Structures are given as C-alpha cells and as structure tokens.
Amino acid sequence: MQYKNIFTLALASVASAQSASLTDAIGSQGALSSLAALLGSNSEIINMLSNLQNITILAPSNDALDSVNSDNIGMLTNSAYLQALLSYHVLNGTYYNTTFSNESMFIPTALMNETYTNVTGGQVVEARLYDNNVTFFSALKENATIVTPNLNFTGGTIHIINSLLAIPQNLSETLSNANLTAAEGAISTADLTNSVSETHDVTIFAPNNDAFNAIGSVVGNLSSDDLSSIVGYHVVNGSVAYSTQLENSTLTTVNGQNITITVVNGTVYVNSAKVTVPDILLSNGVVHVIDQVLNPDNASATPNVTATSATAAFTDASTGTAGVPFTSGVTTPTTTYPAATSAGGSAESSSSSGLAMPMKTGAVGAAALFGGAAIFASL
Ligand SMILES: *[C@@H]1O[C@H](CO)[C@@H](O)[C@H](O)[C@H]1NC(C)=O
Ligand SMILES: *[C@@H]1O[C@H](CO)[C@@H](O)[C@H](O)[C@H]1NC(C)=O
Ligand SMILES: *[C@@H]1O[C@H](CO)[C@@H](O)[C@H](O)[C@H]1NC(C)=O
Ligand SMILES: *[C@@H]1O[C@H](CO)[C@@H](O)[C@H](O)[C@H]1NC(C)=O
Ligand SMILES: *[C@@H]1O[C@H](CO)[C@@H](O)[C@H](O)[C@H]1NC(C)=O
Ligand SMILES: *[C@@H]1O[C@H](CO)[C@@H](O)[C@H](O)[C@H]1NC(C)=O
Ligand SMILES: *[C@@H]1O[C@H](CO)[C@@H](O)[C@H](O)[C@H]1NC(C)=O
Ligand SMILES: *[C@@H]1O[C@H](CO)[C@@H](O)[C@H](O)[C@H]1NC(C)=O
Ligand SMILES: *[C@@H]1O[C@H](CO)[C@@H](O)[C@H](O)[C@H]1NC(C)=O
Ligand SMILES: *[C@@H]1O[C@H](CO)[C@@H](O)[C@H](O)[C@H]1NC(C)=O
Ligand SMILES: *[C@@H]1O[C@H](CO)[C@@H](O)[C@H](O)[C@H]1NC(C)=O
Ligand SMILES: *[C@@H]1O[C@H](CO)[C@@H](O)[C@H](O)[C@H]1NC(C)=O
C-alpha cells in the first residue's frame, strides 16, 4: 500500500484500460449503492482510498450499511470517524478470495490513526476460511463474510462483505464487553489500567471469571505488590502476539518474569493455563482468554494436556465466599458473550486446522460495538 505519485498515476491510467477505477468499480455494483452514496458525500475519503495501491477493500453491502444506518445513523455522519472506520476496511495488500485458508491471517489495515489504534503498522483484521466462506473477525470477534469476491480495480481488489467490521476497542471496553470482569477489576485494582491501555503493542492473557473465582480464597490475602506482580505477569509489552505467532517459547512479561508458551496439537498453553478464546483484538494489541490465573511464584507450572477441567496455579486455593473476586464495582455487560461465561473450552475448535479457534457462537450484540463507536465518534 503506498501513495501514488504522478508517475505511477500515469501508469495506473494506462493499466486501467483493463481495470476499473475505484469509483467505477464501486459504482458498477448495485449491492454497493449505499457505500457509493456514503463515499459520494465524503470526497476526502474517496481521495484517500483512490491514492492507495495494492489494497483490498472490504466493501460493506447495502444490507450491512443499511442495518447500521437505521439505528446508528449518527456515527456514519461523523466524517473523521467514518474515515477511520472505512480505513479499517482496507487491507494492506491484494488478497483475492483464494488467498485464505483454515489458518488465520492477521492482516494490517490502513487504520493507523492513534486516536483509534496503537498497533504498530496498522490495526489488523483476522481472516480465515470458515465453513468454506472467507470470514473476517474484528472487535470482540464480530464477523463478516464475503458475499461477492474479487471485484478488481486499478489499486487492487474489492470484496463485498455482509456486515460492517468494528474497530477494536480499548482494554476496559473490551474486557467489560467480553464479560472478563474479574480481569478488568484486577487490573483496575492494581492501578494498571492506564499504563496498560496507553502502551503501544500489548499481548494480554486474561483469565476468565471462573479462573479468578477458583482462587477466591487467596485473593483476600494479596498485598498490593503481590497483585501488581500477578497482573503484570499476564501482560507482554512491545509485541502483539496473535495465536498464529505463539509457539513453544518463553515471553518476558511486564513484571520481569517469563511465561512459558506450549502448543500441543493446536491448543496453546501459558504455563499450565489453557487458552480458551484466542485473538480478541484490542485497540493496542490482542487479548487471549485463559482458564487459570497465572502465578509468578509458580512459573514452572506445566500444562496437563489431558485434564478435562482447569486446576489452579496457586497451591491450596479454593473458591472464596465473597463472589467472583474484583468484580464488585465493575459493570457487568448486558449482552451475552459466550466466550467468557463458564469454564471455557466451548469456543475451542475441535479440528486441528490451526490455532485460530474462532468462537462458534455469536459474538456480542451490536449494542456493545456501537457503544464503542459512539465513544470514538465523539472524539
Ligand atoms: C504495507 O505492508 C508492507 C509490508 O508488507 C509495508 O512495507 C508497507 O509500509 C505497508 N504500507 C503501509 C501504508 O503501511
Ligand atoms: C485522527 O482521528 C482524529 C479523530 O477522528 C482526527 O481529528 C484526526 O484528523 C485524524 N488524524 C489523521 C492524521 O487523519
Ligand atoms: C502488496 O502488498 C503485500 C502485503 O503488504 C506485499 O507482500 C506485496 O509485495 C505487495 N505487492 C506489490 C506489487 O507491491
Ligand atoms: C472465490 O471466488 C470464486 C469466484 O471468483 C469462487 O468460485 C470461489 O468459490 C471462491 N472461493 C472461496 C473460498 O470463497
Ligand atoms: C495511543 O497512544 C497515545 C499516546 O501514545 C494516546 O494518546 C492514545 O489515546 C492512544 N490511542 C488509543 C486508541 O488508545
Ligand atoms: C457460508 O457458505 C454457505 C454455502 O457455502 C452458505 O449457505 C452460508 O450462508 C454462508 N455463510 C455466510 C455467513 O455467509
Ligand atoms: C480479479 O483478478 C484475479 C487475479 O488476476 C482473478 O483471479 C479474478 O478472476 C479477477 N476477478 C474478476 C471478477 O474478473
Ligand atoms: C511443543 O512442546 C510440546 C510439549 O513439550 C510438544 O509436545 C510439542 O511437540 C512441541 N512443539 C513443537 C513444534 O516442537
Ligand atoms: C526469559 O527468557 C529469555 C529468553 O527468551 C532469557 O534470555 C531470560 O534470561 C529469561 N528471563 C528470566 C527472568 O528467566
Ligand atoms: C494429538 O492429536 C493426535 C491425533 O489427533 C493424538 O493421537 C495425540 O495423542 C494428540 N497428542 C496429545 C499430546 O494430545
Ligand atoms: C458474566 O460472567 C458471570 C460469571 O462471572 C456470569 O454469571 C454472567 O452470566 C456472565 N454474563 C454474561 C452476560 O454472559
Ligand atoms: C458470525 O456471527 C454470527 C452472529 O452475528 C454467528 O451466528 C456466526 O456463528 C458467526 N460466525 C462465525 C464463523 O463465528
């Protein structure tokens, strides 16, 4: 993806004898008339898109846009937000529909504005084949599928998709909407929410609520230093490790100690904890949900790959009497997000087709996403 200079512009117009301009390509598709209308009233965005080369545009169909228009017309009329949102629909590179496989790809987009993302090189979209359809995952595992592929134009190709992508939200919004409320509360209690949120490029292993519940008896006895150390032991700064990049290795966490990543038959373990939902995209990185709270005093804990339920990495821990730790004062989501509810594992792929394991169940409702959008749009 690069800005055309005058010279390449001239070359492009020669080449366009065989290939349509962006506006012609979009204009020729009846299923993109809503997008065409939206772009028609935003010449700045058309100019931005027309100046990019070697891109793939994921173009929301009329159905996709109209379903948003009726409820959330406001967000699409904010030109700065719309530019960011559409930039997130532009992949860096020309990816015909045949590029995708059962292994996820995490493809950088043209969304680089720091108001919306602190992922170096551009916020990503997860792309993979799912039941033979090319499927894209954005914020909170919300998905969109190609309905019409490979509409070529001078700058690359366009796929019509059946749903809008959602820009990944910040840490608090993401944990809250994913019902990872104990993790959210623990980070907040440790007073680390701002420092983690403001860091560029993070990888966070977020224990689900059951994992925190399982060590309820221990939580009350933690000093604030202990808690900071434990929370920091779940955060890797300076690199965004999507599931496809996790392999047998160690990663150094914010508390200075290493965690051990083990991959067995496509299932990822962190020390002895299992990743139950990988790759929830964040404005500044990625969250992987795990089924145990990691214990920096038990860094040598190893996975039990045949276990059917999670144990705790804290010796003698048991469920406390005060409910799920750290959740008092944390707002619980109203939409159901199956990823984070019970023991986990339900979201796990039973196939060995890579590490992706996207959720099989529907993700959060649109309300959570557009709640996030409203925050962005008001910036
Ligand atoms: C697109 O990706 C390539 C690497 O594949 C990189 O060199 C280039 O800078 C990227 N373009 C933009 C606009 O980020
Ligand atoms: C980034 O987004 C903000 C808010 O939407 C906008 O005001 C600003 O102009 C954008 N910056 C760039 C470089 O596009
Ligand atoms: C197009 O972009 C992709 C991804 O950034 C890159 O690998 C490829 O080399 C680029 N191709 C051209 C012709 O620039
Ligand atoms: C890719 O698009 C072609 C039509 O251009 C279609 O025949 C094929 O089934 C598509 N493949 C996938 C995986 O969607
Ligand atoms: C990205 O980081 C900058 C500080 O470097 C901060 O001002 C901005 O709010 C962050 N953006 C997001 C989406 O968190
Ligand atoms: C996936 O493809 C099948 C046919 O191959 C189709 O019936 C189904 O509706 C598609 N799913 C989506 C979400 O488009
Ligand atoms: C777009 O170009 C690709 C690669 O050359 C080709 O496979 C595909 O058939 C083209 N799409 C259409 C609709 O002609
Ligand atoms: C990773 O480690 C596990 C456990 O030791 C082992 O079963 C697996 O084969 C290793 N994977 C690779 C690619 O070496
Ligand atoms: C962490 O792992 C790295 C190698 O990945 C190693 O160099 C370093 O010494 C380890 N640190 C600790 C505290 O064990
Ligand atoms: C990995 O999967 C293969 C085939 O499904 C199975 O035979 C093997 O026991 C599995 N290994 C582990 C460590 O679970
Ligand atoms: C959130 O998790 C709690 C367990 O901590 C569960 O009781 C609740 O039903 C979940 N909420 C949603 C909306 O899934
Ligand atoms: C995509 O989301 C819908 C709900 O919006 C859900 O029914 C479907 O299972 C999801 N598809 C995948 C592959 O996650």
XYZ file of C-alpha atoms and ligand atoms in Angstrom:
547
model
C 0.000 0.000 0.000
C 1.569 3.296 -0.975
C 0.581 6.742 -2.161
C 0.738 7.065 -5.911
C 2.969 9.775 -7.244
C 2.211 11.455 -10.546
C 4.292 8.918 -12.409
C 2.540 5.847 -11.057
C -0.747 7.645 -11.515
C 0.035 7.876 -15.232
C 0.956 4.198 -15.322
C -2.195 3.313 -13.478
C -4.357 5.081 -16.026
C -2.658 3.093 -18.794
C -3.318 -0.087 -16.869
C -6.924 0.891 -16.319
C -7.685 0.013 -19.891
C -8.139 -3.438 -18.347
C -9.206 -2.464 -14.878
C -11.783 -0.071 -13.488
C -11.102 2.901 -11.251
C -12.163 2.574 -7.640
C -15.223 4.757 -8.114
C -16.246 2.923 -11.299
C -15.776 -0.457 -9.611
C -17.935 0.543 -6.659
C -20.402 2.437 -8.837
C -20.996 -0.587 -11.053
C -22.229 -2.775 -8.178
C -25.876 -2.439 -7.249
C -25.130 -4.081 -3.901
C -22.750 -1.197 -3.091
C -25.070 1.728 -3.797
C -25.261 2.690 -0.109
C -21.478 2.712 0.134
C -21.296 4.719 -3.084
C -23.720 7.256 -1.637
C -21.735 7.472 1.601
C -18.484 7.993 -0.304
C -20.137 10.458 -2.676
C -20.716 12.812 0.219
C -17.142 12.424 1.514
C -14.721 13.357 -1.262
C -11.838 13.369 1.226
C -12.336 9.655 1.829
C -12.589 8.877 -1.890
C -9.317 10.736 -2.429
C -7.681 8.839 0.409
C -8.827 5.478 -0.970
C -8.041 6.333 -4.588
C -4.479 7.193 -3.665
C -3.758 3.781 -2.198
C -2.237 0.981 -4.265
C -2.013 -2.753 -3.623
C -5.005 -2.859 -1.312
C -8.061 -4.995 -0.668
C -11.243 -3.141 0.149
C -13.818 -4.996 2.234
C -16.873 -3.175 0.986
C -19.966 -3.408 3.191
C -23.063 -4.356 1.223
C -26.226 -2.265 1.245
C -27.704 -4.665 3.793
C -24.668 -4.241 6.037
C -24.741 -0.452 5.871
C -28.492 -0.034 5.942
C -28.844 -2.096 9.101
C -26.459 0.338 10.768
C -27.990 3.384 9.207
C -31.389 2.822 10.716
C -30.164 2.555 14.315
C -26.870 4.368 14.364
C -27.075 6.927 11.622
C -25.149 9.354 13.810
C -21.842 7.565 13.765
C -21.681 7.428 9.975
C -22.270 11.144 9.635
C -19.125 11.946 11.613
C -16.638 12.301 8.793
C -13.495 11.741 10.900
C -14.954 8.597 12.433
C -16.213 7.371 9.058
C -12.737 7.822 7.612
C -11.267 5.738 10.427
C -13.971 3.084 10.088
C -13.532 2.771 6.325
C -9.728 2.740 6.701
C -10.238 -0.326 8.863
C -11.939 -1.952 5.862
C -8.803 -1.503 3.709
C -6.258 -4.328 3.880
C -2.609 -3.640 3.064
C -2.019 -5.998 0.132
C -4.093 -7.547 -2.651
C -5.792 -10.616 -1.232
C -8.007 -12.471 -3.703
C -10.517 -14.765 -2.022
C -8.343 -17.766 -2.862
C -5.573 -16.440 -0.550
C -7.350 -17.573 2.588
C -7.150 -20.944 4.329
C -8.227 -22.582 7.571
C -5.278 -20.947 9.282
C -5.960 -17.391 10.402
C -4.085 -14.472 8.919
C -3.822 -11.197 10.828
C -3.698 -8.588 8.101
C -2.745 -4.955 8.751
C -5.248 -2.362 7.579
C -4.991 1.308 6.662
C -6.269 2.239 10.145
C -3.220 3.808 11.744
C -4.638 6.937 13.372
C -3.541 6.856 17.036
C -6.926 8.110 18.145
C -8.219 4.656 17.222
C -5.271 2.299 17.323
C -1.854 1.845 18.833
C -0.981 -1.299 16.929
C 2.218 -0.519 15.039
C 1.860 -0.965 11.278
C -1.936 -0.631 11.387
C -4.770 -2.303 13.266
C -5.388 -5.811 11.939
C -8.325 -7.888 10.784
C -8.319 -11.670 11.317
C -9.128 -13.530 8.104
C -9.693 -17.222 7.509
C -11.896 -19.745 5.779
C -14.753 -20.849 7.925
C -17.110 -23.478 6.514
C -15.581 -22.594 3.149
C -16.636 -18.956 3.433
C -13.986 -16.284 3.768
C -14.670 -14.753 7.167
C -13.181 -11.653 8.785
C -13.130 -11.088 12.552
C -12.905 -7.594 14.023
C -13.634 -6.157 17.504
C -14.954 -8.714 20.022
C -14.868 -11.466 17.369
C -17.648 -9.803 15.397
C -17.587 -11.416 11.954
C -18.246 -10.537 8.321
C -18.279 -12.863 5.310
C -17.525 -12.286 1.656
C -20.670 -12.399 -0.440
C -19.128 -11.249 -3.766
C -15.369 -11.708 -4.242
C -12.602 -10.292 -6.436
C -14.001 -7.116 -7.964
C -10.752 -5.849 -9.401
C -9.819 -2.196 -9.768
C -6.623 -0.312 -10.504
C -5.487 -0.306 -6.877
C -6.199 -3.936 -6.076
C -9.401 -5.843 -5.389
C -12.729 -5.395 -3.621
C -14.772 -7.996 -1.765
C -18.371 -7.245 -0.855
C -18.990 -8.295 2.766
C -22.242 -8.871 4.616
C -21.519 -6.897 7.767
C -19.536 -3.872 8.882
C -16.243 -4.507 10.651
C -15.968 -2.909 14.090
C -12.843 -1.041 15.191
C -11.290 -2.872 18.172
C -11.945 -1.101 21.461
C -9.655 -0.209 24.311
C -8.761 -2.574 27.151
C -11.531 -1.662 29.606
C -14.287 -1.695 26.998
C -13.066 -4.965 25.560
C -12.738 -6.770 28.900
C -16.090 -5.429 30.015
C -17.945 -6.372 26.827
C -16.278 -9.791 26.852
C -17.514 -10.338 30.429
C -13.914 -10.639 31.599
C -14.969 -8.510 34.524
C -12.680 -10.058 37.133
C -9.640 -9.413 34.928
C -10.895 -5.886 34.341
C -11.350 -5.381 38.089
C -7.964 -6.886 38.968
C -6.131 -4.609 36.528
C -8.042 -1.644 37.835
C -7.437 -2.583 41.499
C -3.731 -2.869 40.723
C -3.989 0.634 39.252
C -2.540 -0.568 35.962
C -5.453 0.177 33.612
C -3.993 3.412 32.282
C -0.440 2.198 31.873
C -1.508 -0.960 30.031
C -4.015 0.950 27.867
C -1.523 3.620 26.871
C 1.187 1.165 25.852
C 1.631 0.518 22.148
C 1.534 -3.171 21.126
C 0.497 -5.391 24.021
C -0.377 -9.053 24.383
C -2.615 -9.781 27.358
C -3.504 -13.183 28.756
C -6.806 -12.548 30.517
C -8.084 -15.196 32.958
C -11.830 -15.737 32.735
C -14.080 -15.154 35.717
C -14.109 -18.827 36.678
C -10.315 -18.727 36.919
C -10.437 -15.827 39.370
C -13.284 -17.463 41.242
C -11.177 -20.606 41.712
C -8.581 -18.665 43.711
C -11.031 -16.586 45.713
C -9.514 -17.783 48.987
C -6.091 -16.465 48.012
C -7.141 -13.092 46.679
C -8.033 -11.562 50.021
C -4.504 -12.146 51.326
C -2.646 -10.477 48.468
C -0.651 -7.338 49.181
C -0.883 -4.635 46.549
C 2.663 -5.530 45.435
C 1.592 -9.154 45.013
C -1.390 -8.071 42.964
C 0.700 -5.782 40.742
C 3.160 -8.590 40.179
C 0.391 -11.053 39.324
C -1.350 -8.639 36.955
C 1.948 -7.680 35.309
C 2.720 -11.369 34.843
C -0.223 -11.546 32.392
C 0.953 -8.699 30.142
C 3.630 -8.692 27.448
C 4.625 -5.227 26.261
C 6.060 -4.249 22.918
C 4.805 -7.075 20.763
C 1.398 -8.188 19.581
C 1.453 -11.985 19.508
C -1.583 -13.306 17.663
C -2.290 -17.016 18.124
C -0.535 -17.908 14.887
C 2.679 -16.441 16.293
C 2.517 -18.299 19.596
C 4.862 -21.259 19.578
C 6.903 -23.197 22.138
C 8.936 -20.381 23.668
C 9.154 -18.027 26.599
C 7.870 -14.447 26.653
C 9.011 -11.812 29.104
C 6.175 -10.108 30.941
C 5.788 -6.675 32.482
C 6.748 -7.992 35.928
C 10.103 -9.084 34.504
C 9.480 -12.813 34.712
C 8.949 -15.174 31.820
C 5.872 -17.131 30.909
C 6.211 -20.390 29.005
C 4.133 -20.908 25.867
C 3.464 -24.509 24.889
C 1.489 -25.515 21.823
C 0.149 -29.070 21.780
C -1.976 -30.187 18.862
C -3.105 -26.659 18.122
C -4.049 -25.829 21.702
C -1.997 -23.066 23.294
C -0.952 -23.180 26.952
C 0.601 -20.436 29.043
C 2.480 -22.112 31.877
C -0.267 -24.531 32.976
C -3.198 -22.407 31.759
C -5.052 -23.167 28.553
C -6.026 -20.503 26.027
C -9.789 -20.914 25.681
C -10.521 -17.967 23.373
C -7.614 -16.602 21.333
C -7.301 -13.335 19.467
C -9.777 -10.832 20.827
C -8.477 -7.702 19.113
C -7.753 -4.616 21.217
C -7.085 -1.016 20.179
C -3.461 -1.544 21.258
C -2.931 -5.261 20.778
C -4.599 -8.562 21.498
C -6.205 -10.486 24.379
C -6.160 -14.253 24.747
C -8.546 -15.678 27.343
C -7.053 -18.318 29.672
C -8.612 -20.687 32.198
C -6.261 -20.061 35.168
C -4.779 -17.061 36.907
C -1.013 -17.252 36.299
C 1.133 -17.362 39.428
C 4.561 -15.690 39.179
C 5.645 -17.791 42.184
C 4.823 -20.925 40.224
C 6.389 -20.086 36.866
C 7.419 -23.689 36.304
C 3.811 -24.947 36.207
C 3.368 -27.120 33.137
C 0.242 -27.954 31.168
C -1.779 -31.060 31.820
C -2.955 -31.619 28.267
C -5.312 -34.442 29.196
C -7.066 -32.580 32.005
C -10.759 -32.086 31.414
C -11.091 -29.172 33.790
C -8.803 -26.407 34.935
C -6.844 -26.567 38.157
C -5.298 -23.549 39.837
C -1.670 -22.432 39.659
C -1.971 -21.323 43.297
C -1.489 -24.079 45.872
C -4.337 -24.668 48.291
C -6.540 -22.119 46.595
C -10.281 -22.539 46.696
C -13.376 -20.637 45.781
C -13.893 -17.742 48.139
C -17.105 -16.816 49.869
C -17.372 -13.280 48.552
C -18.346 -13.969 44.933
C -16.095 -13.541 41.927
C -13.049 -11.532 43.063
C -12.541 -7.986 41.792
C -15.983 -7.750 40.209
C -17.676 -5.536 42.759
C -17.913 -2.095 41.249
C -17.261 -3.438 37.752
C -20.181 -3.019 35.375
C -21.407 -6.338 34.037
C -22.372 -6.476 30.382
C -25.994 -6.851 29.406
C -25.262 -8.707 26.195
C -24.273 -12.333 26.362
C -20.759 -13.073 25.306
C -20.378 -16.847 25.391
C -16.594 -16.739 25.239
C -16.163 -15.618 28.770
C -19.003 -17.206 30.641
C -18.474 -20.682 32.011
C -15.488 -22.958 32.157
C -14.357 -22.131 28.654
C -13.423 -24.652 26.052
C -16.766 -24.380 24.320
C -15.209 -21.905 21.951
C -12.355 -24.162 21.154
C -12.049 -25.714 17.755
C -12.201 -29.465 17.732
C -10.385 -29.547 14.435
C -6.658 -29.385 14.095
C -6.908 -26.745 11.405
C -4.525 -24.315 13.000
C -4.600 -22.299 16.147
C -7.374 -19.987 15.272
C -10.302 -21.404 17.209
C -12.759 -18.630 16.456
C -15.878 -18.635 18.542
C -18.563 -20.797 17.096
C -21.281 -18.922 18.823
C -22.426 -15.412 18.017
C -20.341 -12.645 19.457
C -21.619 -9.688 21.403
C -24.635 -7.784 20.227
C -24.288 -4.704 18.112
C -25.044 -2.504 21.100
C -21.636 -3.072 22.637
C -19.887 -2.348 19.377
C -21.756 0.796 18.621
C -21.400 1.850 22.210
C -17.695 1.767 21.475
C -18.276 3.513 18.197
C -20.140 6.285 19.947
C -17.103 6.872 22.131
C -14.877 7.029 19.073
C -17.311 9.215 17.163
C -17.407 11.745 19.974
C -13.640 12.238 19.846
C 2.177 -2.410 3.712
O 2.920 -3.545 4.105
C 4.256 -3.528 3.640
C 4.918 -4.798 4.115
O 4.235 -5.901 3.661
C 4.979 -2.330 4.213
O 6.296 -2.267 3.667
C 4.228 -1.051 3.855
O 4.839 0.034 4.512
C 2.797 -1.160 4.298
N 2.101 0.020 3.842
C 1.581 0.874 4.690
C 0.886 2.048 4.103
O 1.670 0.694 5.895
C -7.208 11.001 13.564
O -8.536 10.960 14.065
C -8.927 12.175 14.682
C -10.294 11.947 15.326
O -11.186 11.320 14.443
C -8.947 13.282 13.653
O -9.311 14.501 14.262
C -7.558 13.406 13.045
O -7.584 14.352 11.997
C -7.087 12.083 12.489
N -5.700 12.195 12.074
C -5.313 11.886 10.852
C -3.855 12.015 10.595
O -6.091 11.527 9.985
C 1.372 -5.870 -1.969
O 1.270 -5.892 -0.546
C 1.694 -7.114 0.025
C 1.397 -7.027 1.519
O 1.904 -5.857 2.061
C 3.165 -7.336 -0.263
O 3.566 -8.560 0.284
C 3.378 -7.352 -1.771
O 4.738 -7.432 -2.047
C 2.811 -6.073 -2.375
N 2.885 -6.179 -3.826
C 3.264 -5.171 -4.600
C 3.236 -5.432 -6.068
O 3.620 -4.084 -4.160
C -13.512 -17.435 -4.741
O -14.196 -16.772 -5.778
C -14.525 -17.615 -6.869
C -15.213 -16.744 -7.888
O -14.365 -15.691 -8.250
C -15.425 -18.738 -6.407
O -15.664 -19.618 -7.469
C -14.761 -19.496 -5.273
O -15.662 -20.433 -4.746
C -14.370 -18.542 -4.174
N -13.632 -19.261 -3.157
C -13.858 -19.073 -1.864
C -13.024 -19.859 -0.923
O -14.698 -18.285 -1.434
C -2.474 5.711 21.614
O -1.413 6.221 22.383
C -1.449 7.634 22.540
C -0.246 8.014 23.352
O 0.902 7.500 22.739
C -2.735 8.033 23.252
O -2.816 9.442 23.295
C -3.924 7.493 22.501
O -5.111 7.733 23.228
C -3.799 6.004 22.307
N -4.874 5.527 21.463
C -5.735 4.589 21.872
C -6.761 4.132 20.872
O -5.709 4.079 22.966
C -21.363 -19.902 4.010
O -21.491 -20.596 2.800
C -22.658 -21.387 2.690
C -22.616 -22.048 1.354
O -21.352 -22.466 1.043
C -23.888 -20.532 2.851
O -25.020 -21.357 2.849
C -23.811 -19.762 4.143
O -24.910 -18.905 4.249
C -22.541 -18.977 4.204
N -22.453 -18.271 5.444
C -22.423 -16.959 5.485
C -22.318 -16.372 6.854
O -22.458 -16.256 4.509
C -9.533 -10.345 -10.489
O -8.188 -10.708 -10.694
C -7.867 -12.004 -10.227
C -6.368 -12.196 -10.388
O -5.976 -11.850 -11.647
C -8.670 -13.037 -10.999
O -8.396 -14.310 -10.495
C -10.154 -12.734 -10.849
O -10.889 -13.595 -11.663
C -10.445 -11.299 -11.261
N -11.835 -11.006 -10.945
C -12.767 -10.880 -11.880
C -14.142 -10.627 -11.386
O -12.507 -10.932 -13.063
C 5.978 -28.061 21.962
O 6.114 -28.655 23.239
C 5.202 -29.728 23.471
C 5.337 -30.187 24.893
O 6.655 -30.334 25.221
C 5.496 -30.834 22.469
O 4.550 -31.876 22.645
C 5.381 -30.284 21.060
O 5.746 -31.271 20.120
C 6.280 -29.077 20.885
N 6.021 -28.492 19.576
C 6.987 -28.272 18.719
C 6.581 -27.674 17.415
O 8.159 -28.532 18.965
C 13.447 -15.035 29.888
O 13.681 -15.703 28.657
C 14.756 -15.159 27.922
C 14.848 -15.929 26.619
O 13.625 -15.880 25.952
C 16.039 -15.292 28.706
O 17.091 -14.677 27.991
C 15.881 -14.604 30.041
O 17.030 -14.845 30.825
C 14.667 -15.132 30.787
N 14.437 -14.329 31.970
C 14.156 -14.863 33.145
C 13.905 -13.901 34.259
O 14.103 -16.082 33.318
C -2.538 -35.039 19.231
O -3.515 -35.477 18.307
C -3.269 -36.795 17.844
C -4.276 -37.126 16.772
O -5.479 -36.425 16.982
C -3.346 -37.761 19.013
O -3.065 -39.058 18.563
C -2.317 -37.365 20.052
O -2.454 -38.187 21.187
C -2.521 -35.926 20.456
N -1.427 -35.570 21.345
C -1.612 -35.002 22.508
C -0.387 -34.685 23.281
O -2.736 -34.700 22.932
C -20.653 -12.932 33.077
O -19.950 -13.845 33.903
C -20.653 -14.178 35.083
C -19.749 -15.096 35.911
O -18.769 -14.328 36.495
C -21.942 -14.865 34.747
O -22.650 -15.134 35.934
C -22.778 -13.956 33.863
O -23.917 -14.658 33.429
C -21.974 -13.534 32.652
N -22.737 -12.523 31.911
C -22.993 -12.618 30.620
C -23.795 -11.506 30.044
O -22.583 -13.538 29.929
C -20.763 -14.824 12.910
O -21.669 -14.119 13.747
C -22.972 -14.666 13.777
C -23.805 -13.803 14.686
O -23.739 -12.484 14.302
C -22.930 -16.083 14.290
O -24.219 -16.637 14.228
C -21.961 -16.908 13.480
O -21.831 -18.188 14.061
C -20.598 -16.247 13.438
N -19.724 -16.986 12.572
C -18.505 -17.366 12.956
C -17.720 -18.121 11.943
O -18.038 -17.093 14.045
